Coordinates of C-alpha atoms in Angstrom, one line a residue:
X241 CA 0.0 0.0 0.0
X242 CA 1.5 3.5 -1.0
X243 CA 1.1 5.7 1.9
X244 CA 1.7 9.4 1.3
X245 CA 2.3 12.5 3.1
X246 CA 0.7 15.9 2.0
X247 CA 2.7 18.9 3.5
X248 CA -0.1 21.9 3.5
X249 CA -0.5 25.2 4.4
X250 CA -3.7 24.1 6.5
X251 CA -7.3 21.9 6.4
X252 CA -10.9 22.5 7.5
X253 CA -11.9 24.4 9.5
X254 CA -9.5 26.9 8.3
X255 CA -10.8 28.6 4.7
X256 CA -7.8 27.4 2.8
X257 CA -8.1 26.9 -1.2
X258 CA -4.5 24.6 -0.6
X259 CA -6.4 22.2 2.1
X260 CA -9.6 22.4 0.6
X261 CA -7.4 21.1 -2.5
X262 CA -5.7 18.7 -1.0
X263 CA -8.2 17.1 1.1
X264 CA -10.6 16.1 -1.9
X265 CA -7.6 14.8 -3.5
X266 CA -6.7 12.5 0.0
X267 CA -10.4 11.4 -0.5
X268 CA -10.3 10.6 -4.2
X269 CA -6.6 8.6 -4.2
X270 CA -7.9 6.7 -1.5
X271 CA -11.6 5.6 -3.1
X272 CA -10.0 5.5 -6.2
X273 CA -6.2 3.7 -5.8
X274 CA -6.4 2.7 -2.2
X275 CA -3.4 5.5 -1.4
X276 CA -3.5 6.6 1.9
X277 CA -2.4 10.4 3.3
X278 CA -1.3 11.8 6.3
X279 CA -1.3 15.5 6.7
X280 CA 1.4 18.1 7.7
X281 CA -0.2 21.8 8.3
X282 CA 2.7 24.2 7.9
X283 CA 1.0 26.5 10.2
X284 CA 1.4 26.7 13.6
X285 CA -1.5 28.8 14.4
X286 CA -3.9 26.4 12.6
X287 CA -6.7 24.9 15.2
X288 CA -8.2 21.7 13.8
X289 CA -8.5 18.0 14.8
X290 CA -5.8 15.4 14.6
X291 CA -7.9 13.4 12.4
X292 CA -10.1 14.5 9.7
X293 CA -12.0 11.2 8.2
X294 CA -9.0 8.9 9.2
X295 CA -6.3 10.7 7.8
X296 CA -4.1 11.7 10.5
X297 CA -2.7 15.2 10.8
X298 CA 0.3 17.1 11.9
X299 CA 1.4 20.5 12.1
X300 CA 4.8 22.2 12.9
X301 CA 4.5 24.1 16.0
X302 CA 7.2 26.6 15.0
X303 CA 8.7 27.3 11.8
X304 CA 12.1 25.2 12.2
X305 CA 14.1 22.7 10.1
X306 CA 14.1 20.5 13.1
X307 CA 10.8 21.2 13.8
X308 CA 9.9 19.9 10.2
X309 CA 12.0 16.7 10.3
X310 CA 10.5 15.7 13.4
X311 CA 7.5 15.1 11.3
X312 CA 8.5 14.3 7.7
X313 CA 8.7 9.8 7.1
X314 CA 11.7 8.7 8.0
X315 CA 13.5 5.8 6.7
X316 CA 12.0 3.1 9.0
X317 CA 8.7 3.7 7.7
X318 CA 7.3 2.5 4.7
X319 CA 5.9 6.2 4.3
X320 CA 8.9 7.5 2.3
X321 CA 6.9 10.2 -0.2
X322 CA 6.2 13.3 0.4
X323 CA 3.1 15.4 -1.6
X324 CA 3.9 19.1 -0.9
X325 CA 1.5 21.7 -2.1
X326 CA 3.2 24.9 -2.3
X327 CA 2.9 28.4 -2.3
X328 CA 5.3 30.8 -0.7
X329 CA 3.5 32.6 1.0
X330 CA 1.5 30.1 2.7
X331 CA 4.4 29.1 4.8
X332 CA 5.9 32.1 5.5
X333 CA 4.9 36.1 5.7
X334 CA 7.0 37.4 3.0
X335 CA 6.7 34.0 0.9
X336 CA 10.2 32.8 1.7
X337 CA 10.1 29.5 4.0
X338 CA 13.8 29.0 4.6
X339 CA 12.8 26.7 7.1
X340 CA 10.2 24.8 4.5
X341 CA 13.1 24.1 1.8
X342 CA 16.2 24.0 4.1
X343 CA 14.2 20.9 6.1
X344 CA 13.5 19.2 2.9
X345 CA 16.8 19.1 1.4
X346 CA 17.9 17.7 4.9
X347 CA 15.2 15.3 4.6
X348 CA 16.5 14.6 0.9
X349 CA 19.8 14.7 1.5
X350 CA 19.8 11.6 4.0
X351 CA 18.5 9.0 2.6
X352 CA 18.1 7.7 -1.1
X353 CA 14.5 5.9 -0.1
X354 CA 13.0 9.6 0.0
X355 CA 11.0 10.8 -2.9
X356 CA 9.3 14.2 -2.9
X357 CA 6.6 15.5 -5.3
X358 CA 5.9 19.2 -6.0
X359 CA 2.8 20.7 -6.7
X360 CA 3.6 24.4 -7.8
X361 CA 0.4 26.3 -6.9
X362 CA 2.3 29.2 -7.1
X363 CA 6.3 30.0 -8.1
X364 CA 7.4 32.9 -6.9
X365 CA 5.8 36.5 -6.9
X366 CA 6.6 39.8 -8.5
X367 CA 5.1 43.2 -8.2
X368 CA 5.4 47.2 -8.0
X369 CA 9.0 48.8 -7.2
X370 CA 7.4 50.0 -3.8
X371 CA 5.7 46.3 -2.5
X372 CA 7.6 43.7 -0.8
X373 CA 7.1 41.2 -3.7
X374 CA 9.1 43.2 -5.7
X375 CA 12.6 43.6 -3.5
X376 CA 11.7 39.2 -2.4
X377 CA 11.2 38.0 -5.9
X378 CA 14.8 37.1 -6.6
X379 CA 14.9 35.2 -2.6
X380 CA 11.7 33.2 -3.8
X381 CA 12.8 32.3 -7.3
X382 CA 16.4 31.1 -5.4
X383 CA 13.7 29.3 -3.2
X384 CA 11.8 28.0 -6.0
X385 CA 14.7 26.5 -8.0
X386 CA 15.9 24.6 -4.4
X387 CA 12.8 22.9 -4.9
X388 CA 12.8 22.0 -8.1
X389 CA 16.1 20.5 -7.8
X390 CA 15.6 18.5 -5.0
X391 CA 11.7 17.2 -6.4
X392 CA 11.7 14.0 -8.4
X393 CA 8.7 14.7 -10.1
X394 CA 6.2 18.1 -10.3
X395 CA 3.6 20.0 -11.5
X396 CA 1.4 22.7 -11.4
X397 CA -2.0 24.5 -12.5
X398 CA -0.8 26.7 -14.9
X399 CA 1.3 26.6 -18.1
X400 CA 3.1 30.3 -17.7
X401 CA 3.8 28.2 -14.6
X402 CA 5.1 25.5 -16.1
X403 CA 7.5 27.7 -18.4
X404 CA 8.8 29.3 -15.3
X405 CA 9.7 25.8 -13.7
X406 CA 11.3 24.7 -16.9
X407 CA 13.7 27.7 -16.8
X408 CA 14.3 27.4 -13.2
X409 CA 15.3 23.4 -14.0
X410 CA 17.7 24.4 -16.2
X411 CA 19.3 20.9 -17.3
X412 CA 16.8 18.7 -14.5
X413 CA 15.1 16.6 -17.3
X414 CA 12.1 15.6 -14.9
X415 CA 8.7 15.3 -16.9
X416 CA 5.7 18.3 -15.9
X417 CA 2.7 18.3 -15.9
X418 CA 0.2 21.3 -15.7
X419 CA -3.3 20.6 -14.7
X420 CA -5.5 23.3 -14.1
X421 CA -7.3 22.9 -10.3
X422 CA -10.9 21.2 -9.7
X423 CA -13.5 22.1 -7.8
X424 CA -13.4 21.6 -4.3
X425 CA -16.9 21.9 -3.4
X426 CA -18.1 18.8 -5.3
X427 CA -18.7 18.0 -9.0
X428 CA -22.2 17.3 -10.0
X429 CA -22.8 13.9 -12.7
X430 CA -25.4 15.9 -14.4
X431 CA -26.1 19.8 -14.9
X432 CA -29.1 20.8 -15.8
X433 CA -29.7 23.4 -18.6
X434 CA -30.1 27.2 -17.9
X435 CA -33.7 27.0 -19.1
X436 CA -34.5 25.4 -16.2
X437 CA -32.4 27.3 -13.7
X438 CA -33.6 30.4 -11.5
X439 CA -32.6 33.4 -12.9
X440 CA -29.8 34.1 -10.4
X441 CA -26.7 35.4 -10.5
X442 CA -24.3 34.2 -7.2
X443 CA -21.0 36.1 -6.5
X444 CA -19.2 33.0 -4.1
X445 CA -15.6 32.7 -2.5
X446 CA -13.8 34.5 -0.3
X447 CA -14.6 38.3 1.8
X448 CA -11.6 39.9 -0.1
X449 CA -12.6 38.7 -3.5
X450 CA -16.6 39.1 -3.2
X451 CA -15.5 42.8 -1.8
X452 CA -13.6 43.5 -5.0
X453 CA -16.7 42.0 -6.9
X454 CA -18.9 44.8 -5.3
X455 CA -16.4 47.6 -4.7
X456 CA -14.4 47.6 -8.2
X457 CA -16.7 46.1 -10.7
X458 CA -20.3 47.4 -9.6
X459 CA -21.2 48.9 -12.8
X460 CA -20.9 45.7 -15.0
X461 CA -22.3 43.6 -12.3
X462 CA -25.3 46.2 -12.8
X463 CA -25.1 45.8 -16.7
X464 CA -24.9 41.4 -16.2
X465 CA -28.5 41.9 -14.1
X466 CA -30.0 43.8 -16.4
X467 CA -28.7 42.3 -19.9
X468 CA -29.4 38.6 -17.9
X469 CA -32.9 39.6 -16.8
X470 CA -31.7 38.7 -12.8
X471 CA -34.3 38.4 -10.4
X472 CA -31.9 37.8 -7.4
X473 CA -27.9 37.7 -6.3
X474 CA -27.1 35.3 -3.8
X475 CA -24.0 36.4 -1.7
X476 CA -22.1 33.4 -0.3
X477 CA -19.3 33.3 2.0
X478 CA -18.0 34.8 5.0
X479 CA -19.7 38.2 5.6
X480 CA -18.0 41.1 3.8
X481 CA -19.6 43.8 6.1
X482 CA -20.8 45.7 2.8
X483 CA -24.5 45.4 4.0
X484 CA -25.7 45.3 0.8
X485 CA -29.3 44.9 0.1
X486 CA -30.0 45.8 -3.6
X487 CA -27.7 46.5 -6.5
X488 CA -29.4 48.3 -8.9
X489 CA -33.0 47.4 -7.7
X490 CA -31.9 43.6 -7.7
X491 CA -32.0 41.9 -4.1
X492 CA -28.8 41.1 -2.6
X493 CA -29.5 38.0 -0.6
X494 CA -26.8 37.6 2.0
X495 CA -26.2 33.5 2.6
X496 CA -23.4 33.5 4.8
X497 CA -20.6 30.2 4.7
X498 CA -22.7 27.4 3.6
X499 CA -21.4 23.8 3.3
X500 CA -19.7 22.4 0.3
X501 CA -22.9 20.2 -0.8
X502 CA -25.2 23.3 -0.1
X503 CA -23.3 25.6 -2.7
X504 CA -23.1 22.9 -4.9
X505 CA -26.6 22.8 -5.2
X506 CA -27.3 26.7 -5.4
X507 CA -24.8 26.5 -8.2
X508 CA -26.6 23.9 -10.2
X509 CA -29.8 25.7 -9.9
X510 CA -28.5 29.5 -10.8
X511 CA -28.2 30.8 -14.0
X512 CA -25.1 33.0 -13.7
X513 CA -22.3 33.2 -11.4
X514 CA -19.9 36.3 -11.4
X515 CA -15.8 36.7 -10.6
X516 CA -13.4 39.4 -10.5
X517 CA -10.4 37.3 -10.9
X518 CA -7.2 38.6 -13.4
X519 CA -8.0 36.5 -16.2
X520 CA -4.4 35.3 -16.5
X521 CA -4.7 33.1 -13.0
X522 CA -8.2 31.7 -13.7
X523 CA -7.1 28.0 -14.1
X524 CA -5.8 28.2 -10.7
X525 CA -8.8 30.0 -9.3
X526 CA -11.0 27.6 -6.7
X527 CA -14.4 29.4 -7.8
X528 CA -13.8 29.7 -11.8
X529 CA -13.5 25.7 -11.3
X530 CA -16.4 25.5 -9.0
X531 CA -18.5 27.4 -11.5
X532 CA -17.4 25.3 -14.8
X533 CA -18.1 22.1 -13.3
X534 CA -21.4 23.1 -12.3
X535 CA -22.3 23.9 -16.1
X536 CA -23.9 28.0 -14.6
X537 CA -22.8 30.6 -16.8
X538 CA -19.6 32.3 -15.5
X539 CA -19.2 35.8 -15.8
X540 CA -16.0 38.2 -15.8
X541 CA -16.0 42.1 -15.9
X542 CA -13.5 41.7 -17.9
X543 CA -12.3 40.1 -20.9
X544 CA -9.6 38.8 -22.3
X545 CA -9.1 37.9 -26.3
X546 CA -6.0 35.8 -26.5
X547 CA -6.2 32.3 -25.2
X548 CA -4.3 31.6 -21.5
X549 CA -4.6 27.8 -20.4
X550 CA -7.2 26.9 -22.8
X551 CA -9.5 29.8 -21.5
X552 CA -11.2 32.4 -24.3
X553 CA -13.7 35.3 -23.6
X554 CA -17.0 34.6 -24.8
X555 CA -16.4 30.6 -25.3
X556 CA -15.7 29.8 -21.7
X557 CA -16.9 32.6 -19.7
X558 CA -19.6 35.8 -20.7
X559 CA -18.2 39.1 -20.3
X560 CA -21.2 42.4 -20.3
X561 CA -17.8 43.9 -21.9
X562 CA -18.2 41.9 -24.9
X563 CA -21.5 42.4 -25.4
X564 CA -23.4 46.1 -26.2
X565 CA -26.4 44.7 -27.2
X566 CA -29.8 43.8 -24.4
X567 CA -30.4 40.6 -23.3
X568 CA -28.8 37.2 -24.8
X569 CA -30.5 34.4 -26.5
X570 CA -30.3 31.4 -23.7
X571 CA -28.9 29.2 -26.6
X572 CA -25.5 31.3 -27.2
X573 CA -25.6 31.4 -23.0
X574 CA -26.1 27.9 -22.6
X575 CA -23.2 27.4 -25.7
X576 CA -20.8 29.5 -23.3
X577 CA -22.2 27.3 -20.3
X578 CA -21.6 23.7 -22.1
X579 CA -17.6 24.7 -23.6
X580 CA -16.9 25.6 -19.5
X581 CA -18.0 22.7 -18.4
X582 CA -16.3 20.3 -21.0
X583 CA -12.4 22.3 -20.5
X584 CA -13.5 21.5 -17.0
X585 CA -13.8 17.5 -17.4
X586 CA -10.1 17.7 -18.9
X587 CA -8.6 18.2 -15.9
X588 CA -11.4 17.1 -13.2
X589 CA -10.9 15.6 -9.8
X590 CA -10.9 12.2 -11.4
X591 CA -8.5 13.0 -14.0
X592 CA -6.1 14.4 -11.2
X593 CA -6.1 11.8 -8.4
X594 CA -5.2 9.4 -12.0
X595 CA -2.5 12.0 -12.6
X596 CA -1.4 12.2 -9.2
X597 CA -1.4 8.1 -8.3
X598 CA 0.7 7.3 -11.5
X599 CA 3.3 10.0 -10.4
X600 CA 3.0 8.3 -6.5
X601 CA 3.6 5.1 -7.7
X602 CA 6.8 5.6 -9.9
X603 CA 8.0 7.1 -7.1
X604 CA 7.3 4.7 -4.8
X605 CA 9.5 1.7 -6.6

């Protein structure tokens, strides 16, 4: 039996897209390929059980090498592969976990029955002359290329991604893979049609990015209601403290945090669904994936010509950019609806845990 350990930057009850992520993939690898998972939470401020659905879990208490290789499988164990999910800045404040690499290199470096697989969420980050991310980039690309090095396979959800890690492996010759995330509140077997969907629109995900939703792009969240014929906008997630009520004459209906299976089924029966996410990062976005695989119309106020991880404006999402004229034929919707929803399957939770197992057992021999 391949056992596997899934270093992460934390699990329910925490709101974290990387747990969220990885614990649907525990739950698929071991219905699917019988591959067990035990958790390490790289944050020692997360609260949560020592045992969520039999998978045991872990956490560092403080952010140390020794700290980490008190935890990692050691060679006694059969449990010699690690799974680490990673994203700078989910294991450190300024996105440079010294601690995270240094601790896995040790944990490389002594013994040969160690194998660890890297799943690049993120690389490293880059921004404005006056941010942070601009001055740390060069310390998180070094970071990111320790990694790569010492990784005997990985992968990650974007192909600019994928580019990067190429460069940064320089003469490595290690196969990747770029797989665009799932959903991680459930994938429906059937969808039905937007003809036989409430006319709703649901903004869903996170306070910071339902605030931007409402605070930068209220105007074409207006023109979606009106061109759509919208009846009512269910807001759900943590509270955003907007106290919003209407937008435009169109009731804001506040839900709260729901559970997984509960927005699943809102989704399935709501015509629309609106984002404000850069379109360059949407195949590693939680939500876009949440809303393809649930077959609702998905809806940017933006838009974005030129093709980025399979992704074109006005085949895979509706923008109120795009379009000057009233309201849209349900058919050219529903076209929009159905090409989401099929780029989704490529790449769905299925299709992963099979990408993910084959990778865990070549490593594992």
């Amino acid at each position: 039996m391949i056992v596997v350990t899934q270093v992460v930057t934390g699990l329910p009850p925490a709101v974290d897209g990387i747990g969220d992520y990885s614990l649907n993939l525990a739950r698929e690898l071991r219905k699917e390929f019988s591959i067990e998972t035990q958790f390490i939470v790289g944050n020692p401020n997360w609260i949560g059980a020592k045992d969520i659905e039999g998978f045991p879990v872990n956490k560092v208490t403080v952010h140390s090498t020794a700290n980490l290789l008190s935890l990692l499988p050691n060679e006694a164990q059969t449990r010699t592969i690690v799974l680490l999910h990673y994203v700078g800045y989910g294991y450190a404040k300024r996105g440079c976990p010294f601690w995270l690499v240094e601790g896995l290199e040790c944990w490389k470096r002594n013994s040969a029955s160690t194998h660890l697989v890297t799943m690049f969420h993120e690389v490293y980050a880059s921004g404005p002359l006056w941010t942070s991310a601009f001055w740390l980039s060069s310390v998180q690309r070094h970071l990111a290329v320790r990694l790569v090095q010492i990784s005997d396979r990985y992968l990650t959800s974007k192909q600019g991604y994928g580019r990067i890690l190429q460069e940064l492996a320089q003469s490595k010759q290690t196969q990747l893979l770029t797989l665009p995330v799932f959903s991680t509140i459930g994938e429906p077997k059937q969808v039905p049609p937007l003809a036989q969907r409430y006319r709703r629109l649901v903004v869903f995900g996170g306070c910071s990015n339902r605030i931007r939703v409402y605070q930068k792009s209220g105007l074409e969240l207006s023109e979606t209601c009106q061109r759509l014929k919208i009846e009512e906008i269910w807001d759900i997630g943590p509270p955003t403290g907007l106290g919003l009520s209407t937008i435009d004459g169109v009731p804001v209906v506040e839900m709260g945090s729901q559970s997984a299976s509960n927005v699943s089924d809102i989704l399935s029966n709501s015509l629309a669904a609106f984002f404000n996410y850069h379109l360059n990062y949407l195949a590693k976005s939680t939500i876009f994936a949440a809303y393809c695989a649930h077959g609702i119309l998905p809806v940017s106020p933006r838009s974005r010509k030129l093709p980025i991880d399979g992704i074109i404006a006005g085949r895979h999402y509706w923008s109120p950019v795009d379009n000057t004229q009233g309201f849209h034929d349900l058919d050219e919707l529903q076209a929009i609806a159905n090409n989401a929803y099929a780029w989704y399957q490529t790449h769905n939770l299925s299709v992963q845990a099979k990408a993910f197992a084959a990778l865990l057992a070549d490593t594992s021999k």
